[in-house]
Each structure stands twice: as structure tokens, then as C-alpha cells.
CSV table of C-alpha atoms and ligand atoms in Angstrom, one decimal:
chain,number,residue,atom,x,y,z
A,1,MET,CA,-10.6,-53.3,35.9
A,2,THR,CA,-12.8,-52.5,33.4
A,3,GLY,CA,-16.5,-54.1,32.9
A,4,SER,CA,-16.8,-55.6,29.9
A,5,PRO,CA,-19.6,-54.9,27.8
A,6,SER,CA,-19.9,-58.3,26.3
A,7,GLY,CA,-21.4,-61.7,27.8
A,8,ALA,CA,-25.2,-60.6,27.5
A,9,ARG,CA,-25.6,-63.9,25.4
A,10,GLU,CA,-25.9,-66.5,28.0
A,11,ARG,CA,-27.0,-64.8,31.2
A,12,PRO,CA,-26.4,-66.9,34.1
A,13,PRO,CA,-29.9,-67.2,36.3
A,14,LEU,CA,-31.0,-64.2,38.1
A,15,ASP,CA,-30.5,-65.6,41.7
A,16,GLU,CA,-27.0,-66.3,40.6
A,17,LEU,CA,-26.5,-62.5,39.4
A,18,VAL,CA,-27.6,-61.3,42.3
A,19,ALA,CA,-25.9,-63.1,44.6
A,20,GLY,CA,-22.7,-62.7,42.5
A,21,VAL,CA,-23.3,-59.3,43.1
A,22,ARG,CA,-23.9,-58.9,46.3
A,23,GLY,CA,-20.7,-61.0,46.9
A,24,GLY,CA,-19.1,-58.1,45.0
A,25,ASP,CA,-18.1,-60.5,42.1
A,26,ARG,CA,-16.9,-58.4,39.1
A,27,ASN,CA,-17.9,-60.5,36.6
A,28,CYS,CA,-21.7,-60.7,37.6
A,29,ILE,CA,-21.7,-56.8,38.2
A,30,ALA,CA,-20.5,-56.1,34.6
A,31,ARG,CA,-23.0,-59.3,33.2
A,32,SER,CA,-25.6,-57.5,35.2
A,33,ILE,CA,-25.1,-53.8,33.5
A,34,THR,CA,-24.5,-55.7,30.4
A,35,LEU,CA,-28.3,-57.0,31.0
A,36,LEU,CA,-29.4,-53.1,32.0
A,37,GLU,CA,-27.9,-51.7,28.7
A,38,SER,CA,-29.9,-54.1,26.8
A,39,THR,CA,-32.7,-52.9,24.4
A,40,GLN,CA,-34.2,-56.2,24.1
A,41,ARG,CA,-37.4,-57.0,25.5
A,42,ASP,CA,-36.9,-59.8,27.4
A,43,ASP,CA,-33.9,-58.4,28.7
A,44,LYS,CA,-35.5,-55.4,30.0
A,45,LEU,CA,-38.1,-57.9,32.2
A,46,ALA,CA,-35.0,-59.5,33.4
A,47,GLY,CA,-33.2,-56.4,34.2
A,48,GLN,CA,-36.0,-55.1,36.4
A,49,GLU,CA,-36.3,-58.3,37.8
A,50,LEU,CA,-32.6,-58.0,38.8
A,51,LEU,CA,-33.2,-54.6,40.2
A,52,ALA,CA,-36.4,-55.4,42.1
A,53,ALA,CA,-34.1,-58.2,44.1
A,54,LEU,CA,-30.9,-55.3,44.6
A,55,LEU,CA,-32.5,-52.2,45.1
A,56,PRO,CA,-33.5,-53.1,49.0
A,57,SER,CA,-29.3,-53.2,49.3
A,58,SER,CA,-28.6,-49.9,47.6
A,59,GLY,CA,-29.2,-46.4,48.5
A,60,SER,CA,-25.8,-46.1,50.7
A,61,ALA,CA,-23.2,-44.8,47.8
A,62,ILE,CA,-22.1,-41.5,47.6
A,63,ARG,CA,-23.5,-40.3,44.1
A,64,VAL,CA,-21.3,-37.5,42.6
A,65,GLY,CA,-21.9,-36.3,38.9
A,66,ILE,CA,-19.0,-34.9,37.6
A,67,SER,CA,-19.2,-32.7,34.7
A,68,GLY,CA,-17.0,-30.5,32.2
A,69,VAL,CA,-16.0,-29.8,28.7
A,70,PRO,CA,-13.9,-32.2,26.7
A,71,GLY,CA,-10.2,-31.4,27.8
A,72,VAL,CA,-11.1,-29.9,31.1
A,73,GLY,CA,-9.5,-32.8,32.9
A,74,LYS,CA,-12.3,-34.9,33.9
A,75,SER,CA,-10.5,-38.4,33.3
A,76,THR,CA,-7.5,-37.0,34.9
A,77,PHE,CA,-9.3,-36.0,37.8
A,78,ILE,CA,-11.2,-39.1,38.2
A,79,ASP,CA,-8.2,-41.3,37.9
A,80,ALA,CA,-6.4,-39.0,40.5
A,81,MET,CA,-9.8,-38.8,43.0
A,82,GLY,CA,-10.3,-42.2,42.6
A,83,VAL,CA,-6.8,-43.7,43.5
A,84,LEU,CA,-7.1,-41.1,46.3
A,85,LEU,CA,-10.3,-42.7,47.6
A,86,THR,CA,-9.3,-46.4,47.1
A,87,ALA,CA,-6.4,-45.7,49.1
A,88,GLU,CA,-8.6,-44.8,52.3
A,89,GLY,CA,-10.2,-48.2,51.9
A,90,GLN,CA,-13.2,-47.0,49.9
A,91,ARG,CA,-14.5,-48.8,46.9
A,92,VAL,CA,-15.3,-46.8,44.0
A,93,GLY,CA,-17.7,-47.2,41.0
A,94,VAL,CA,-17.2,-45.2,38.0
A,95,LEU,CA,-19.9,-45.0,35.3
A,96,ALA,CA,-20.7,-42.4,32.4
A,97,VAL,CA,-23.5,-40.7,30.5
A,98,ASP,CA,-22.3,-40.1,26.9
A,99,PRO,CA,-25.0,-40.6,24.5
A,100,SER,CA,-22.5,-39.5,21.9
A,101,SER,CA,-20.2,-42.7,22.0
A,102,ALA,CA,-22.6,-44.3,20.3
A,103,ARG,CA,-21.6,-42.4,17.3
A,104,THR,CA,-17.9,-41.8,18.4
A,105,PHE,CA,-17.1,-45.3,19.5
A,106,GLY,CA,-16.8,-44.4,23.3
A,107,SER,CA,-15.6,-40.9,23.2
A,108,VAL,CA,-16.2,-40.7,27.3
A,109,LEU,CA,-14.2,-43.7,29.2
A,110,GLY,CA,-14.4,-45.7,26.4
A,111,ASP,CA,-10.7,-45.7,25.7
A,112,LYS,CA,-9.0,-47.8,28.7
A,113,THR,CA,-6.2,-46.0,28.5
A,114,ARG,CA,-8.0,-42.8,29.9
A,115,MET,CA,-7.7,-44.0,33.9
A,116,ASP,CA,-4.8,-46.1,33.8
A,117,ARG,CA,-4.5,-46.2,37.5
A,118,LEU,CA,-8.0,-46.5,38.3
A,119,ALA,CA,-8.7,-49.2,36.0
A,120,ALA,CA,-5.8,-51.5,37.6
A,121,ASP,CA,-7.2,-50.6,41.0
A,122,PRO,CA,-8.8,-53.8,42.7
A,123,GLY,CA,-11.0,-51.3,44.7
A,124,ALA,CA,-12.3,-49.6,41.5
A,125,PHE,CA,-14.8,-51.0,38.9
A,126,ILE,CA,-14.9,-48.4,35.8
A,127,ARG,CA,-18.0,-48.7,33.3
A,128,PRO,CA,-18.2,-46.7,30.2
A,129,SER,CA,-21.0,-45.5,28.9
A,130,PRO,CA,-23.7,-47.7,27.2
A,131,SER,CA,-23.0,-46.9,23.5
A,132,ALA,CA,-26.6,-47.2,22.3
A,133,GLY,CA,-29.7,-46.0,22.5
A,134,THR,CA,-31.2,-42.4,23.3
A,135,LEU,CA,-30.3,-39.9,25.9
A,136,GLY,CA,-33.3,-41.5,27.9
A,137,GLY,CA,-31.9,-45.1,27.5
A,138,VAL,CA,-28.3,-44.2,28.3
A,139,ALA,CA,-29.6,-42.2,31.3
A,140,ARG,CA,-31.5,-45.1,32.4
A,141,ALA,CA,-29.2,-47.8,32.4
A,142,THR,CA,-26.6,-45.7,34.3
A,143,ARG,CA,-29.2,-44.9,36.5
A,144,GLU,CA,-29.8,-48.3,37.3
A,145,SER,CA,-26.3,-49.5,36.9
A,146,ILE,CA,-25.6,-47.0,40.1
A,147,VAL,CA,-28.0,-49.8,42.0
A,148,VAL,CA,-26.1,-52.7,40.8
A,149,LEU,CA,-22.9,-50.9,42.2
A,150,GLU,CA,-24.3,-50.1,45.6
A,151,ALA,CA,-25.6,-53.6,45.9
A,152,ALA,CA,-22.2,-54.9,45.2
A,153,GLY,CA,-20.9,-52.8,48.3
A,154,PHE,CA,-19.2,-49.6,46.5
A,155,ASP,CA,-19.0,-46.8,48.7
A,156,VAL,CA,-18.6,-44.0,46.2
A,157,VAL,CA,-20.1,-44.0,42.7
A,158,LEU,CA,-18.6,-41.4,40.3
A,159,VAL,CA,-21.1,-40.4,37.2
A,160,GLU,CA,-19.0,-38.6,34.3
A,161,THR,CA,-20.9,-37.0,31.4
A,162,VAL,CA,-19.5,-34.8,28.9
A,163,GLY,CA,-19.9,-30.7,29.4
A,164,VAL,CA,-22.4,-30.6,26.3
A,165,GLY,CA,-26.1,-31.1,25.5
A,166,GLN,CA,-28.9,-32.7,28.1
A,167,SER,CA,-26.6,-35.3,29.5
A,168,GLU,CA,-26.2,-33.0,32.8
A,169,VAL,CA,-29.7,-32.8,33.7
A,170,ALA,CA,-30.0,-36.4,33.1
A,171,VAL,CA,-27.0,-36.9,35.5
A,172,SER,CA,-28.1,-34.4,38.1
A,173,ARG,CA,-31.1,-36.3,38.5
A,174,MET,CA,-29.5,-39.5,39.7
A,175,VAL,CA,-26.3,-38.2,42.0
A,176,ASP,CA,-26.2,-36.4,45.4
A,177,THR,CA,-23.9,-33.9,44.4
A,178,PHE,CA,-23.2,-32.4,41.1
A,179,LEU,CA,-19.2,-31.4,40.7
A,180,LEU,CA,-18.8,-29.2,37.8
A,181,LEU,CA,-14.7,-29.0,36.8
A,182,ALA,CA,-13.9,-25.7,34.9
A,183,MET,CA,-10.7,-24.5,33.5
A,184,SER,CA,-9.0,-21.1,33.5
A,185,ARG,CA,-7.3,-20.1,30.3
A,186,MET,CA,-7.1,-17.0,28.2
A,187,GLY,CA,-7.3,-14.2,30.7
A,188,ASP,CA,-9.8,-14.2,33.1
A,189,GLN,CA,-12.2,-16.1,31.1
A,190,LEU,CA,-13.2,-19.4,32.7
A,191,GLN,CA,-13.8,-21.7,30.2
A,192,GLY,CA,-16.5,-24.7,30.2
A,193,ILE,CA,-19.2,-22.5,32.1
A,194,LYS,CA,-22.2,-22.4,30.4
A,195,ARG,CA,-25.3,-20.8,32.6
A,196,GLY,CA,-27.3,-23.8,32.7
A,197,ILE,CA,-24.6,-26.1,33.6
A,198,ILE,CA,-23.8,-23.7,36.7
A,199,GLU,CA,-27.4,-24.0,38.0
A,200,LEU,CA,-27.0,-27.7,38.3
A,201,ALA,CA,-23.5,-27.0,40.2
A,202,ASP,CA,-23.2,-27.8,43.6
A,203,VAL,CA,-19.2,-27.5,43.5
A,204,ILE,CA,-17.1,-26.0,41.4
A,205,ALA,CA,-13.5,-26.7,40.9
A,206,VAL,CA,-11.4,-24.8,38.7
A,207,ASN,CA,-8.9,-27.4,37.3
A,208,LYS,CA,-5.4,-27.1,35.9
A,209,ALA,CA,-4.5,-24.9,38.6
A,210,ASP,CA,-0.7,-25.6,38.4
A,211,GLY,CA,2.5,-24.0,36.5
A,212,ALA,CA,1.9,-20.8,35.0
A,213,HIS,CA,-1.7,-21.1,35.1
A,214,GLU,CA,-2.1,-21.6,38.8
A,215,ALA,CA,-2.8,-17.6,39.6
A,216,GLU,CA,-4.7,-17.1,37.2
A,217,ALA,CA,-7.0,-19.9,38.0
A,218,ARG,CA,-6.9,-18.7,41.4
A,219,HIS,CA,-8.1,-15.4,40.0
A,220,ALA,CA,-10.9,-17.1,38.3
A,221,ALA,CA,-12.0,-19.0,40.8
A,222,GLY,CA,-12.5,-15.9,43.4
A,223,GLU,CA,-14.3,-13.5,40.3
A,224,LEU,CA,-16.6,-16.8,39.9
A,225,SER,CA,-17.5,-17.5,43.7
A,226,GLY,CA,-17.8,-13.7,43.7
A,227,ALA,CA,-20.7,-13.6,41.0
A,228,LEU,CA,-22.0,-16.6,42.5
A,229,ARG,CA,-22.7,-14.8,45.6
A,230,ILE,CA,-24.2,-12.1,43.8
A,231,LEU,CA,-26.4,-14.1,42.0
A,232,GLY,CA,-27.5,-16.1,44.7
A,233,GLY,CA,-27.1,-19.4,45.5
A,234,PRO,CA,-29.8,-22.5,44.9
A,235,GLY,CA,-32.9,-22.5,46.6
A,236,SER,CA,-31.8,-24.9,49.2
A,237,GLY,CA,-29.9,-21.8,50.9
A,238,TRP,CA,-26.3,-23.7,50.0
A,239,ARG,CA,-23.3,-21.7,49.0
A,240,ILE,CA,-21.7,-23.3,45.8
A,241,PRO,CA,-17.8,-23.2,46.7
A,242,VAL,CA,-15.7,-22.7,44.2
A,243,LEU,CA,-12.2,-24.2,44.6
A,244,THR,CA,-8.8,-24.9,42.5
A,245,CYS,CA,-7.1,-27.9,42.1
A,246,SER,CA,-4.6,-29.6,39.9
A,247,ALA,CA,-5.7,-33.0,38.7
A,248,LEU,CA,-2.4,-33.4,37.3
A,249,GLU,CA,0.0,-32.4,40.0
A,250,GLU,CA,-2.8,-34.1,42.4
A,251,ARG,CA,-3.1,-31.1,44.3
A,252,GLY,CA,-6.2,-29.4,46.3
A,253,LEU,CA,-8.2,-32.8,45.4
A,254,ALA,CA,-8.7,-33.8,49.1
A,255,GLU,CA,-10.2,-30.6,49.5
A,256,VAL,CA,-12.7,-30.8,46.3
A,257,TRP,CA,-13.8,-33.9,48.2
A,258,GLN,CA,-14.3,-32.2,51.4
A,259,ALA,CA,-16.6,-29.9,49.6
A,260,VAL,CA,-18.6,-32.7,48.2
A,261,LEU,CA,-18.7,-34.5,51.6
A,262,GLU,CA,-19.6,-31.0,53.6
A,263,HIS,CA,-22.4,-30.2,50.6
A,264,ARG,CA,-23.5,-33.9,51.3
A,265,SER,CA,-23.9,-33.3,55.2
A,266,TYR,CA,-25.7,-30.3,54.6
A,267,MET,CA,-28.4,-31.9,52.5
A,268,GLN,CA,-28.3,-34.9,55.3
A,269,ALA,CA,-28.7,-32.3,58.0
A,270,GLU,CA,-31.7,-30.3,56.6
A,271,GLY,CA,-33.2,-33.1,55.0
A,272,LEU,CA,-33.1,-32.4,51.7
A,273,LEU,CA,-31.3,-35.5,50.6
A,274,ASP,CA,-34.2,-37.5,51.2
A,275,ILE,CA,-36.2,-35.3,49.4
A,276,LYS,CA,-33.9,-35.3,46.7
A,277,ARG,CA,-33.9,-39.1,46.2
A,278,ARG,CA,-37.6,-39.3,46.4
A,279,GLU,CA,-38.0,-36.8,43.8
A,280,GLN,CA,-34.8,-38.6,41.6
A,281,ALA,CA,-37.1,-41.7,42.1
A,282,VAL,CA,-40.1,-40.5,40.4
A,283,SER,CA,-38.4,-38.7,37.8
A,284,TRP,CA,-36.5,-42.5,37.2
A,285,MET,CA,-40.1,-43.8,36.8
A,286,TRP,CA,-40.9,-41.3,34.2
A,287,ALA,CA,-37.9,-42.0,32.4
A,288,THR,CA,-38.0,-45.5,32.4
A,289,ILE,CA,-42.0,-44.9,31.2
A,290,ARG,CA,-40.3,-43.1,28.3
A,291,ASP,CA,-37.7,-45.0,27.3
A,292,ARG,CA,-39.9,-48.2,27.2
A,293,LEU,CA,-43.1,-46.7,25.2
A,294,ASP,CA,-40.0,-45.7,23.2
A,295,SER,CA,-38.2,-49.1,22.4
A,296,ASP,CA,-42.1,-50.6,22.4
A,297,PHE,CA,-43.0,-48.1,19.8
A,298,HIS,CA,-39.9,-48.9,17.5
A,299,ALA,CA,-40.4,-52.5,18.2
A,300,ASP,CA,-44.2,-52.1,17.0
A,301,PRO,CA,-44.5,-54.2,13.9
A,302,ALA,CA,-47.4,-51.7,12.5
A,303,VAL,CA,-45.1,-49.1,13.5
A,304,ARG,CA,-42.4,-50.6,11.4
A,305,GLY,CA,-44.4,-51.3,8.4
A,306,LEU,CA,-45.3,-47.9,8.1
A,307,LEU,CA,-42.5,-45.9,9.7
A,308,GLY,CA,-40.3,-45.3,6.4
A,309,ASP,CA,-43.4,-44.3,4.1
A,310,VAL,CA,-44.3,-41.9,6.5
A,311,GLU,CA,-41.2,-40.2,7.6
A,312,ALA,CA,-40.6,-40.3,3.6
A,313,HIS,CA,-43.7,-38.4,2.9
A,314,VAL,CA,-43.2,-35.9,6.0
A,315,ALA,CA,-39.8,-35.2,4.7
A,316,SER,CA,-41.0,-34.6,1.0
A,317,GLY,CA,-43.8,-32.5,2.5
A,318,ALA,CA,-46.8,-34.5,1.3
A,319,VAL,CA,-47.8,-35.1,5.0
A,320,ALA,CA,-47.9,-32.7,7.7
A,321,PRO,CA,-45.4,-33.7,10.5
A,322,GLY,CA,-49.0,-34.1,12.9
A,323,ARG,CA,-50.5,-36.1,10.6
A,324,GLY,CA,-47.6,-38.2,10.2
A,325,ALA,CA,-47.3,-38.4,14.1
A,326,GLU,CA,-51.0,-39.1,14.1
A,327,LEU,CA,-51.0,-42.0,12.0
A,328,LEU,CA,-47.8,-43.7,13.4
A,329,MET,CA,-49.6,-43.3,16.8
A,330,ARG,CA,-53.0,-44.9,15.2
A,331,ALA,CA,-50.9,-47.8,13.7
A,332,PHE,CA,-49.3,-48.3,17.1
A,333,ARG,CA,-52.3,-48.2,19.3
A,334,PRO,CA,-55.3,-48.6,16.6
A,335,ASP,CA,-57.8,-47.8,19.7
A,336,GLY,CA,-56.5,-44.6,20.0
A,337,GLY,CA,-55.8,-45.6,23.9
A,338,ARG,CA,-59.6,-46.2,24.7
A,339,PRO,CA,-60.1,-48.9,26.6
B,1,LIG,P1,-11.5,-34.8,29.5
B,1,LIG,O1,-11.3,-34.7,28.4
B,1,LIG,O2,-12.4,-33.8,30.7
B,1,LIG,O3,-11.6,-35.9,30.1
B,1,LIG,O4,-9.9,-34.9,29.9
B,1,LIG,P2,-8.6,-35.3,30.3
B,1,LIG,O5,-8.5,-35.9,31.5
B,1,LIG,O6,-8.5,-36.1,29.0
B,1,LIG,O7,-7.5,-33.8,30.1
B,1,LIG,C1,-7.5,-33.4,29.1
B,1,LIG,C2,-5.7,-32.8,28.6
B,1,LIG,O8,-5.4,-31.8,29.7
B,1,LIG,C3,-4.7,-34.1,28.8
B,1,LIG,O9,-3.5,-33.7,28.6
B,1,LIG,C4,-4.6,-33.7,30.7
B,1,LIG,O10,-3.0,-34.3,30.8
B,1,LIG,C5,-4.8,-32.4,30.7
B,1,LIG,N1,-4.8,-32.2,32.3
B,1,LIG,C6,-5.6,-32.6,32.9
B,1,LIG,N2,-5.7,-32.3,34.1
B,1,LIG,C7,-4.8,-31.4,34.3
B,1,LIG,C8,-4.1,-30.2,34.9
B,1,LIG,O11,-4.9,-30.5,36.1
B,1,LIG,N3,-3.2,-29.8,34.9
B,1,LIG,C9,-2.8,-29.7,33.4
B,1,LIG,N4,-1.7,-28.9,33.5
B,1,LIG,N5,-3.0,-30.7,32.6
B,1,LIG,C10,-3.8,-31.5,32.9
């Protein structure tokens, strides 16, 4: 079932929402996420209250980020992997971070047919990316939605993101393991691998290792694995496994999941998972502050009154950008922030 992004209007009392989420009620889960996605100030306050109530029962899911360029097979992979996991009796939540969906109306997960089987699976809950707001706002809402899903008893939370821009970094800050999907096409050249993204990856899977391309994919995975060995892995000492799989033919998926679990066990055994989650909590706090400052700034009547003019003057060159910023900041905080 897909969580509906509507329904914020008549919000049930918070204690009902909390009890509903804890009981795994899908409607309450969807409404809670909608509340967290809201950009309205009073919703934000209610959302923080809701989170505070849910946080103690969160934290136990396996959180996995999944990235890769459009077309690499993310939704096919999540659909197949999700079904595999629910068949084992695990409850699987799927979230997404795609700030571009505001412009393209749901390029990631917006289209419900992308994960047919999982969408119909009672053991799964799929929620498209929040479709409005800055990357910071979208990432915050997704980060907070993980708490809702965990409090609702989901065992696995998969967070999908498109392989472009800064959204991978945001997702890597909310998951335990970051899985990068790549594919091999055009000889040995691996498509969809960007340097910065490789640095975030904990596990790499070369997808579409099927048909005529199977040998090619294996070869590419071998080369990449060798290259990573020379480059040296992340500072943690974890050696990034490079596997091959076919999401379409559902081959190699159990092995990819096994690698995800091994990464998690490694992190736990080394005490790194705790450290990571603590660092993530601090980074979440800062992301929340930035998001809040940003929305307070834009909601400020004095700022709103000046914004259009200042922007126009900066655009025409009549006012320097720094001066424009200063004017708006003064309007926002007339005392300059001094006590
Ligand atoms: P996304 O944009 O990363 O979510 O990619 P999709 O899951 O929508 O897949 C893009 C296209 O690649 C679709 O036509 C899929 O059927 C196809 N595809 C996905 N996984 C595989 C695979 O393992 N093998 C092959 N041959 N095609 C695949």
C-alpha cells in the first residue's frame, strides 16, 4: 500500500496518532508522515511533539540507503528485494529523498506502478519523496519518517535517492549502510559511478548482470573491486564488496542483502554503528535548525515585504549581493541578533 500524502487537514489528536503508529495503523503512519512533511509552523511544532513521543520506540530497524543513476534499476531492485524480505517475515518501509520531485511531480516513487508487487504487499509501506521544499527540508522529513516507521515496528527501512546532486550525502547521514547500484554498459565502463558517490558507498552492486551483459557486469565488478582495493576503503577498515545482481531476474539479491547485513555486523562489532548514529543525531539537529531558520526567514512578514525588491535590485546590479543579504537579515532580526 502506498501512503497518501493527503489528509493533513483534520489531524487526529497527537496521542491518537502516537498510539496508532505504535499499533502499526497505516492510516496513522501516513498522517504522521504528512504532518512531518508540512511546512506550516504549527504542524512543525506538532510534528516535533509527535517525534519526541515516538523516538523512544525507534532505532531498531536496519536502515539502508539505495542510490544509483536513473535507469540503473533502483525501483526494480527495491521491489524485488522488498518482496524477498517480506517473504522472510520482515516488515519493510520504503522512503525516498528526491528534491527534484517538486518540479517533476514525483520522478522518484511518485509513480505508484514502479513497485507493483511491494505496493500491494501488506508487509510493506511505500512513501514517495516529500514533493515540496528544499533538499534540507525534504531530507529532514524523510529522516523523521524513519522514526515513524521504526516506531510502527518496521524491521527494514530502505531510503531511495537518485544518483545526482547532494541528496546522496543527505541520505548517507540517515542510514547505517549505503548501497550503490551501478550498471555496466559500453565495454568496461561502469555507468553511474561518480567519484563522490563511491566515497559514500558501503556496498556496491552492479545490476543488470543478465543476458548478454552478464559477463560484462562481472568483469566490471572485478575491475572496480580491484580499483577500490588500490584506493583503500573508508577509514573504518571495511572493505567495500562489489557484487553483481539482476533485479529483473531476481538473481544475486540475497547475496547483496547478505553484504548489507555483514556491513552492519562489522559496524556493530567495531562499535562504529553507535558512533555513526550519534553523529547522525547531531547532524540531524543541525539540519533541523537550518530548515527551521530557512522557513522562519521566509515566513517573516518584514522579510516578505522586502524580498521582491531586494532580489530585483541585486539582480539588476544596483545592490551588491552581500548588501542585499544584510538588508534582509536586518529585516529578519532588527537587533542584529544581539540580546
Ligand atoms: P530506476 O530509474 O533506477 O528506478 O530504474 P528502474 O527500476 O525503473 O529500471 C529502469 C529500466 O531497467 C527498466 O526498464 C527495468 O525493467 C530495467 N531493469 C531494471 N533492473 C534490471 C536488471 O536487473 N536487468 C535488466 N536487463 N534490466 C533491468
